[in-house]
Amino acid sequence: MDLKELARRCEMPPQSFEDHIRIGFFAHAYIHTMMDCVVDAPHRPHNDYLTVLARGCQLVREDMLCQSSQNHNTTQHSPPPTITPAVVRLTPDSRVTRPVEEKDLASWRSDPGHLVGKGFISAEMVHRVFIVMDYAVKQVKGAQYDVVYEDSGLYDVTVVDPDTLLSMLTGAELIINM
């Protein structure tokens, strides 16, 4: 995709939350391409890069202030989405969940392979749905889990150690109808 096509997609009017996310990704790709290939090119002074970054930060702050003042002047607020949109659906649409309990964490500590195939909704500000896809013990790196997020797709596997995964599960929701 070239810069003109990215720019065109960044300017499309969003119709849904998913459109906002897509436009954000297109804008991110556009910005990285411009910064890496144009602004921070080897023949350009590094000061150009810093100037563009400073101006970009200033524009973002101004836009956030403008949106904040517009939100205070309107009477109806649409609630922010609670779960990120799925790139690939790994869990049922109508999820049945329950909070992860301390006894669950203790059970998974003693039998780490039992986590494989389980789905969760994270306790982050914007909830992310993820599945523990695999568990392995490597000679050098030790125990590791492969985690896949619905909003990232099947090919973006996050490798985490058991302690990190268990801390992610603290406060999370377990999807029990999988």
mmCIF file of N, CA and C in Angstrom, residues 8-113:
data_model
loop_
_atom_site.group_PDB
_atom_site.id
_atom_site.type_symbol
_atom_site.label_atom_id
_atom_site.label_comp_id
_atom_site.label_asym_id
_atom_site.label_seq_id
_atom_site.Cartn_x
_atom_site.Cartn_y
_atom_site.Cartn_z
ATOM 1 N N ARG A 8 -5.690 8.211 2.028
ATOM 2 C CA ARG A 8 -7.115 8.130 1.671
ATOM 3 C C ARG A 8 -7.878 7.336 2.728
ATOM 4 N N ARG A 9 -7.297 6.240 3.181
ATOM 5 C CA ARG A 9 -7.972 5.425 4.190
ATOM 6 C C ARG A 9 -8.032 6.128 5.546
ATOM 7 N N CYS A 10 -7.049 6.959 5.843
ATOM 8 C CA CYS A 10 -7.065 7.716 7.104
ATOM 9 C C CYS A 10 -8.186 8.755 7.115
ATOM 10 N N GLU A 11 -8.585 9.220 5.935
ATOM 11 C CA GLU A 11 -9.601 10.272 5.848
ATOM 12 C C GLU A 11 -11.014 9.740 5.705
ATOM 13 N N MET A 12 -11.185 8.410 5.639
ATOM 14 C CA MET A 12 -12.536 7.870 5.501
ATOM 15 C C MET A 12 -13.321 8.114 6.782
ATOM 16 N N PRO A 13 -14.611 8.449 6.667
ATOM 17 C CA PRO A 13 -15.405 8.702 7.878
ATOM 18 C C PRO A 13 -15.714 7.399 8.613
ATOM 19 N N PRO A 14 -15.424 7.347 9.902
ATOM 20 C CA PRO A 14 -15.681 6.116 10.660
ATOM 21 C C PRO A 14 -17.178 5.917 10.891
ATOM 22 N N GLN A 15 -17.624 4.679 10.731
ATOM 23 C CA GLN A 15 -19.029 4.337 10.957
ATOM 24 C C GLN A 15 -19.210 3.515 12.235
ATOM 25 N N SER A 16 -18.113 2.970 12.751
ATOM 26 C CA SER A 16 -18.201 2.112 13.935
ATOM 27 C C SER A 16 -16.890 2.207 14.711
ATOM 28 N N PHE A 17 -16.877 1.577 15.862
ATOM 29 C CA PHE A 17 -15.651 1.544 16.654
ATOM 30 C C PHE A 17 -14.541 0.823 15.900
ATOM 31 N N GLU A 18 -14.906 -0.258 15.195
ATOM 32 C CA GLU A 18 -13.923 -0.997 14.403
ATOM 33 C C GLU A 18 -13.277 -0.101 13.356
ATOM 34 N N ASP A 19 -14.088 0.788 12.729
ATOM 35 C CA ASP A 19 -13.538 1.738 11.751
ATOM 36 C C ASP A 19 -12.528 2.672 12.407
ATOM 37 N N HIS A 20 -12.823 3.121 13.617
ATOM 38 C CA HIS A 20 -11.879 3.980 14.343
ATOM 39 C C HIS A 20 -10.556 3.258 14.550
ATOM 40 N N ILE A 21 -10.630 1.981 14.919
ATOM 41 C CA ILE A 21 -9.415 1.190 15.134
ATOM 42 C C ILE A 21 -8.646 1.037 13.823
ATOM 43 N N ARG A 22 -9.357 0.688 12.743
ATOM 44 C CA ARG A 22 -8.694 0.528 11.442
ATOM 45 C C ARG A 22 -8.018 1.830 11.013
ATOM 46 N N ILE A 23 -8.714 2.951 11.151
ATOM 47 C CA ILE A 23 -8.152 4.249 10.763
ATOM 48 C C ILE A 23 -6.917 4.542 11.607
ATOM 49 N N GLY A 24 -6.972 4.183 12.887
ATOM 50 C CA GLY A 24 -5.809 4.368 13.750
ATOM 51 C C GLY A 24 -4.609 3.566 13.263
ATOM 52 N N PHE A 25 -4.851 2.331 12.823
ATOM 53 C CA PHE A 25 -3.754 1.505 12.298
ATOM 54 C C PHE A 25 -3.203 2.090 10.996
ATOM 55 N N PHE A 26 -4.102 2.573 10.118
ATOM 56 C CA PHE A 26 -3.639 3.187 8.871
ATOM 57 C C PHE A 26 -2.820 4.440 9.170
ATOM 58 N N ALA A 27 -3.285 5.242 10.126
ATOM 59 C CA ALA A 27 -2.550 6.455 10.487
ATOM 60 C C ALA A 27 -1.189 6.100 11.081
ATOM 61 N N HIS A 28 -1.164 5.061 11.887
ATOM 62 C CA HIS A 28 0.091 4.611 12.486
ATOM 63 C C HIS A 28 1.081 4.182 11.399
ATOM 64 N N ALA A 29 0.598 3.422 10.420
ATOM 65 C CA ALA A 29 1.462 2.987 9.311
ATOM 66 C C ALA A 29 1.953 4.184 8.503
ATOM 67 N N TYR A 30 1.070 5.146 8.270
ATOM 68 C CA TYR A 30 1.435 6.343 7.509
ATOM 69 C C TYR A 30 2.525 7.131 8.237
ATOM 70 N N ILE A 31 2.320 7.328 9.531
ATOM 71 C CA ILE A 31 3.275 8.098 10.327
ATOM 72 C C ILE A 31 4.634 7.401 10.345
ATOM 73 N N HIS A 32 4.638 6.089 10.563
ATOM 74 C CA HIS A 32 5.915 5.371 10.598
ATOM 75 C C HIS A 32 6.634 5.436 9.254
ATOM 76 N N THR A 33 5.886 5.302 8.175
ATOM 77 C CA THR A 33 6.502 5.379 6.850
ATOM 78 C C THR A 33 7.108 6.757 6.623
ATOM 79 N N MET A 34 6.361 7.785 6.956
ATOM 80 C CA MET A 34 6.857 9.161 6.772
ATOM 81 C C MET A 34 8.087 9.418 7.649
ATOM 82 N N MET A 35 8.007 9.011 8.905
ATOM 83 C CA MET A 35 9.115 9.282 9.815
ATOM 84 C C MET A 35 10.366 8.493 9.424
ATOM 85 N N ASP A 36 10.201 7.227 9.061
ATOM 86 C CA ASP A 36 11.357 6.383 8.749
ATOM 87 C C ASP A 36 11.967 6.677 7.383
ATOM 88 N N CYS A 37 11.128 6.937 6.395
ATOM 89 C CA CYS A 37 11.626 7.047 5.015
ATOM 90 C C CYS A 37 11.821 8.482 4.532
ATOM 91 N N VAL A 38 11.174 9.435 5.166
ATOM 92 C CA VAL A 38 11.261 10.816 4.688
ATOM 93 C C VAL A 38 11.959 11.712 5.716
ATOM 94 N N VAL A 39 11.385 11.796 6.906
ATOM 95 C CA VAL A 39 11.878 12.759 7.898
ATOM 96 C C VAL A 39 13.218 12.329 8.482
ATOM 97 N N ASP A 40 13.371 11.050 8.797
ATOM 98 C CA ASP A 40 14.601 10.575 9.440
ATOM 99 C C ASP A 40 15.537 9.877 8.439
ATOM 100 N N ALA A 41 15.443 10.276 7.183
ATOM 101 C CA ALA A 41 16.334 9.715 6.167
ATOM 102 C C ALA A 41 17.775 10.107 6.489
ATOM 103 N N PRO A 42 18.745 9.284 6.103
ATOM 104 C CA PRO A 42 20.146 9.540 6.472
ATOM 105 C C PRO A 42 20.682 10.900 6.005
ATOM 106 N N HIS A 43 20.183 11.423 4.898
ATOM 107 C CA HIS A 43 20.708 12.692 4.387
ATOM 108 C C HIS A 43 20.088 13.915 5.068
ATOM 109 N N ARG A 44 19.119 13.724 5.944
ATOM 110 C CA ARG A 44 18.453 14.845 6.615
ATOM 111 C C ARG A 44 18.999 15.020 8.029
ATOM 112 N N PRO A 45 19.019 16.252 8.523
ATOM 113 C CA PRO A 45 19.496 16.475 9.898
ATOM 114 C C PRO A 45 18.525 15.882 10.924
ATOM 115 N N HIS A 46 19.072 15.387 12.014
ATOM 116 C CA HIS A 46 18.256 14.778 13.062
ATOM 117 C C HIS A 46 17.307 15.790 13.692
ATOM 118 N N ASN A 47 17.662 17.057 13.646
ATOM 119 C CA ASN A 47 16.809 18.102 14.200
ATOM 120 C C ASN A 47 15.452 18.148 13.494
ATOM 121 N N ASP A 48 15.407 17.814 12.190
ATOM 122 C CA ASP A 48 14.122 17.753 11.477
ATOM 123 C C ASP A 48 13.198 16.741 12.127
ATOM 124 N N TYR A 49 13.754 15.594 12.473
ATOM 125 C CA TYR A 49 12.989 14.526 13.113
ATOM 126 C C TYR A 49 12.391 15.025 14.431
ATOM 127 N N LEU A 50 13.214 15.673 15.246
ATOM 128 C CA LEU A 50 12.748 16.177 16.542
ATOM 129 C C LEU A 50 11.696 17.265 16.377
ATOM 130 N N THR A 51 11.847 18.119 15.377
ATOM 131 C CA THR A 51 10.873 19.176 15.120
ATOM 132 C C THR A 51 9.520 18.585 14.728
ATOM 133 N N VAL A 52 9.533 17.584 13.856
ATOM 134 C CA VAL A 52 8.285 16.946 13.435
ATOM 135 C C VAL A 52 7.626 16.238 14.619
ATOM 136 N N LEU A 53 8.399 15.558 15.443
ATOM 137 C CA LEU A 53 7.839 14.901 16.626
ATOM 138 C C LEU A 53 7.196 15.906 17.578
ATOM 139 N N ALA A 54 7.876 17.023 17.817
ATOM 140 C CA ALA A 54 7.339 18.044 18.717
ATOM 141 C C ALA A 54 6.032 18.618 18.172
ATOM 142 N N ARG A 55 5.990 18.885 16.875
ATOM 143 C CA ARG A 55 4.771 19.437 16.260
ATOM 144 C C ARG A 55 3.643 18.402 16.313
ATOM 145 N N GLY A 56 3.963 17.143 16.072
ATOM 146 C CA GLY A 56 2.960 16.086 16.147
ATOM 147 C C GLY A 56 2.368 15.983 17.541
ATOM 148 N N CYS A 57 3.216 16.036 18.555
ATOM 149 C CA CYS A 57 2.734 15.993 19.943
ATOM 150 C C CYS A 57 1.840 17.186 20.245
ATOM 151 N N GLN A 58 2.219 18.345 19.747
ATOM 152 C CA GLN A 58 1.426 19.554 19.960
ATOM 153 C C GLN A 58 0.042 19.405 19.309
ATOM 154 N N LEU A 59 -0.009 18.876 18.088
ATOM 155 C CA LEU A 59 -1.291 18.689 17.404
ATOM 156 C C LEU A 59 -2.176 17.687 18.137
ATOM 157 N N VAL A 60 -1.583 16.615 18.643
ATOM 158 C CA VAL A 60 -2.363 15.623 19.382
ATOM 159 C C VAL A 60 -2.939 16.251 20.648
ATOM 160 N N ARG A 61 -2.126 17.022 21.376
ATOM 161 C CA ARG A 61 -2.625 17.687 22.595
ATOM 162 C C ARG A 61 -3.770 18.634 22.264
ATOM 163 N N GLU A 62 -3.610 19.432 21.206
ATOM 164 C CA GLU A 62 -4.673 20.373 20.810
ATOM 165 C C GLU A 62 -5.946 19.627 20.449
ATOM 166 N N ASP A 63 -5.815 18.520 19.719
ATOM 167 C CA ASP A 63 -6.981 17.735 19.323
ATOM 168 C C ASP A 63 -7.671 17.140 20.544
ATOM 169 N N MET A 64 -6.887 16.644 21.498
ATOM 170 C CA MET A 64 -7.480 16.061 22.703
ATOM 171 C C MET A 64 -8.209 17.123 23.523
ATOM 172 N N LEU A 65 -7.629 18.323 23.625
ATOM 173 C CA LEU A 65 -8.297 19.408 24.345
ATOM 174 C C LEU A 65 -9.593 19.803 23.656
ATOM 175 N N CYS A 66 -9.570 19.851 22.325
ATOM 176 C CA CYS A 66 -10.760 20.205 21.554
ATOM 177 C C CYS A 66 -11.850 19.159 21.760
ATOM 178 N N GLN A 67 -11.504 17.882 21.689
ATOM 179 C CA GLN A 67 -12.487 16.821 21.893
ATOM 180 C C GLN A 67 -13.020 16.837 23.312
ATOM 181 N N SER A 68 -12.149 17.121 24.280
ATOM 182 C CA SER A 68 -12.569 17.169 25.672
ATOM 183 C C SER A 68 -13.586 18.276 25.889
ATOM 184 N N SER A 69 -13.344 19.451 25.310
ATOM 185 C CA SER A 69 -14.289 20.554 25.482
ATOM 186 C C SER A 69 -15.592 20.272 24.754
ATOM 187 N N GLN A 70 -15.545 19.589 23.610
ATOM 188 C CA GLN A 70 -16.768 19.234 22.898
ATOM 189 C C GLN A 70 -17.584 18.239 23.703
ATOM 190 N N ASN A 71 -16.920 17.294 24.354
ATOM 191 C CA ASN A 71 -17.638 16.303 25.151
ATOM 192 C C ASN A 71 -18.341 16.942 26.338
ATOM 193 N N HIS A 72 -17.730 17.974 26.932
ATOM 194 C CA HIS A 72 -18.364 18.638 28.072
ATOM 195 C C HIS A 72 -19.549 19.487 27.646
ATOM 196 N N ASN A 73 -19.599 19.898 26.394
ATOM 197 C CA ASN A 73 -20.695 20.736 25.910
ATOM 198 C C ASN A 73 -21.875 19.928 25.403
ATOM 199 N N THR A 74 -21.749 18.636 25.234
ATOM 200 C CA THR A 74 -22.853 17.812 24.757
ATOM 201 C C THR A 74 -23.517 17.128 25.932
ATOM 202 N N THR A 75 -24.801 16.841 25.761
ATOM 203 C CA THR A 75 -25.542 16.227 26.864
ATOM 204 C C THR A 75 -25.501 14.704 26.804
ATOM 205 N N GLN A 76 -25.367 14.125 25.598
ATOM 206 C CA GLN A 76 -25.342 12.670 25.494
ATOM 207 C C GLN A 76 -23.925 12.197 25.231
ATOM 208 N N HIS A 77 -23.531 11.229 25.990
ATOM 209 C CA HIS A 77 -22.220 10.629 25.801
ATOM 210 C C HIS A 77 -22.419 9.177 25.403
ATOM 211 N N SER A 78 -21.758 8.750 24.352
ATOM 212 C CA SER A 78 -21.818 7.332 24.023
ATOM 213 C C SER A 78 -20.757 6.625 24.859
ATOM 214 N N PRO A 79 -21.115 5.523 25.468
ATOM 215 C CA PRO A 79 -20.146 4.837 26.329
ATOM 216 C C PRO A 79 -19.009 4.261 25.495
ATOM 217 N N PRO A 80 -17.801 4.300 26.036
ATOM 218 C CA PRO A 80 -16.686 3.711 25.294
ATOM 219 C C PRO A 80 -16.846 2.198 25.224
ATOM 220 N N PRO A 81 -16.350 1.590 24.159
ATOM 221 C CA PRO A 81 -16.458 0.138 24.069
ATOM 222 C C PRO A 81 -15.637 -0.514 25.168
ATOM 223 N N THR A 82 -16.106 -1.660 25.622
ATOM 224 C CA THR A 82 -15.406 -2.318 26.715
ATOM 225 C C THR A 82 -14.459 -3.410 26.234
ATOM 226 N N ILE A 83 -14.717 -3.962 25.050
ATOM 227 C CA ILE A 83 -13.867 -5.020 24.517
ATOM 228 C C ILE A 83 -13.382 -4.613 23.140
ATOM 229 N N THR A 84 -12.091 -4.809 22.881
ATOM 230 C CA THR A 84 -11.531 -4.458 21.584
ATOM 231 C C THR A 84 -12.149 -5.323 20.492
ATOM 232 N N PRO A 85 -12.297 -4.783 19.276
ATOM 233 C CA PRO A 85 -12.899 -5.568 18.192
ATOM 234 C C PRO A 85 -11.993 -6.716 17.773
ATOM 235 N N ALA A 86 -12.602 -7.815 17.402
ATOM 236 C CA ALA A 86 -11.860 -9.024 17.055
ATOM 237 C C ALA A 86 -11.423 -9.005 15.597
ATOM 238 N N VAL A 87 -10.159 -9.342 15.365
ATOM 239 C CA VAL A 87 -9.664 -9.582 14.017
ATOM 240 C C VAL A 87 -10.027 -11.009 13.631
ATOM 241 N N VAL A 88 -9.924 -11.904 14.587
ATOM 242 C CA VAL A 88 -10.306 -13.300 14.403
ATOM 243 C C VAL A 88 -11.105 -13.711 15.634
ATOM 244 N N ARG A 89 -12.211 -14.406 15.418
ATOM 245 C CA ARG A 89 -13.066 -14.803 16.533
ATOM 246 C C ARG A 89 -12.590 -16.147 17.077
ATOM 247 N N LEU A 90 -12.114 -16.139 18.315
ATOM 248 C CA LEU A 90 -11.608 -17.350 18.963
ATOM 249 C C LEU A 90 -12.550 -17.860 20.043
ATOM 250 N N THR A 91 -13.483 -17.023 20.443
ATOM 251 C CA THR A 91 -14.407 -17.368 21.519
ATOM 252 C C THR A 91 -15.835 -17.155 21.030
ATOM 253 N N PRO A 92 -16.818 -17.727 21.723
ATOM 254 C CA PRO A 92 -18.218 -17.541 21.308
ATOM 255 C C PRO A 92 -18.638 -16.070 21.382
ATOM 256 N N ASP A 93 -19.593 -15.683 20.552
ATOM 257 C CA ASP A 93 -20.102 -14.310 20.582
ATOM 258 C C ASP A 93 -20.790 -14.010 21.910
ATOM 259 N N SER A 94 -21.569 -14.939 22.384
ATOM 260 C CA SER A 94 -22.234 -14.743 23.685
ATOM 261 C C SER A 94 -21.427 -15.517 24.730
ATOM 262 N N ARG A 95 -20.486 -14.819 25.311
ATOM 263 C CA ARG A 95 -19.571 -15.440 26.265
ATOM 264 C C ARG A 95 -20.207 -15.545 27.649
ATOM 265 N N VAL A 96 -19.969 -16.653 28.301
ATOM 266 C CA VAL A 96 -20.354 -16.824 29.696
ATOM 267 C C VAL A 96 -19.052 -16.782 30.481
ATOM 268 N N THR A 97 -18.957 -15.845 31.418
ATOM 269 C CA THR A 97 -17.697 -15.670 32.142
ATOM 270 C C THR A 97 -17.923 -15.709 33.651
ATOM 271 N N ARG A 98 -16.810 -15.882 34.318
ATOM 272 C CA ARG A 98 -16.782 -15.747 35.775
ATOM 273 C C ARG A 98 -15.403 -15.212 36.142
ATOM 274 N N PRO A 99 -15.285 -14.533 37.262
ATOM 275 C CA PRO A 99 -13.977 -14.015 37.664
ATOM 276 C C PRO A 99 -12.983 -15.144 37.938
ATOM 277 N N VAL A 100 -11.740 -14.916 37.596
ATOM 278 C CA VAL A 100 -10.681 -15.863 37.944
ATOM 279 C C VAL A 100 -10.465 -15.762 39.454
ATOM 280 N N GLU A 101 -10.511 -16.911 40.110
ATOM 281 C CA GLU A 101 -10.386 -16.934 41.564
ATOM 282 C C GLU A 101 -8.990 -17.382 41.971
ATOM 283 N N GLU A 102 -8.680 -17.174 43.217
ATOM 284 C CA GLU A 102 -7.365 -17.552 43.754
ATOM 285 C C GLU A 102 -7.146 -19.058 43.650
ATOM 286 N N LYS A 103 -8.206 -19.844 43.845
ATOM 287 C CA LYS A 103 -8.063 -21.302 43.725
ATOM 288 C C LYS A 103 -7.732 -21.703 42.287
ATOM 289 N N ASP A 104 -8.245 -20.943 41.288
ATOM 290 C CA ASP A 104 -7.887 -21.206 39.890
ATOM 291 C C ASP A 104 -6.392 -20.981 39.684
ATOM 292 N N LEU A 105 -5.893 -19.862 40.189
ATOM 293 C CA LEU A 105 -4.472 -19.541 40.032
ATOM 294 C C LEU A 105 -3.605 -20.610 40.689
ATOM 295 N N ALA A 106 -4.006 -21.064 41.872
ATOM 296 C CA ALA A 106 -3.243 -22.110 42.562
ATOM 297 C C ALA A 106 -3.260 -23.408 41.755
ATOM 298 N N SER A 107 -4.410 -23.747 41.188
ATOM 299 C CA SER A 107 -4.520 -24.954 40.379
ATOM 300 C C SER A 107 -3.631 -24.867 39.142
ATOM 301 N N TRP A 108 -3.622 -23.706 38.474
ATOM 302 C CA TRP A 108 -2.816 -23.540 37.259
ATOM 303 C C TRP A 108 -1.321 -23.479 37.577
ATOM 304 N N ARG A 109 -0.982 -23.014 38.787
ATOM 305 C CA ARG A 109 0.432 -23.043 39.191
ATOM 306 C C ARG A 109 0.914 -24.486 39.325
ATOM 307 N N SER A 110 0.065 -25.347 39.897
ATOM 308 C CA SER A 110 0.471 -26.739 40.107
ATOM 309 C C SER A 110 0.351 -27.577 38.832
ATOM 310 N N ASP A 111 -0.540 -27.201 37.909
ATOM 311 C CA ASP A 111 -0.709 -27.940 36.648
ATOM 312 C C ASP A 111 -0.769 -26.927 35.494
ATOM 313 N N PRO A 112 0.388 -26.399 35.078
ATOM 314 C CA PRO A 112 0.405 -25.323 34.091
ATOM 315 C C PRO A 112 -0.175 -25.705 32.738
ATOM 316 N N GLY A 113 -0.121 -26.960 32.354
ATOM 317 C CA GLY A 113 -0.664 -27.377 31.069
ATOM 318 C C GLY A 113 -2.181 -27.292 31.005
#
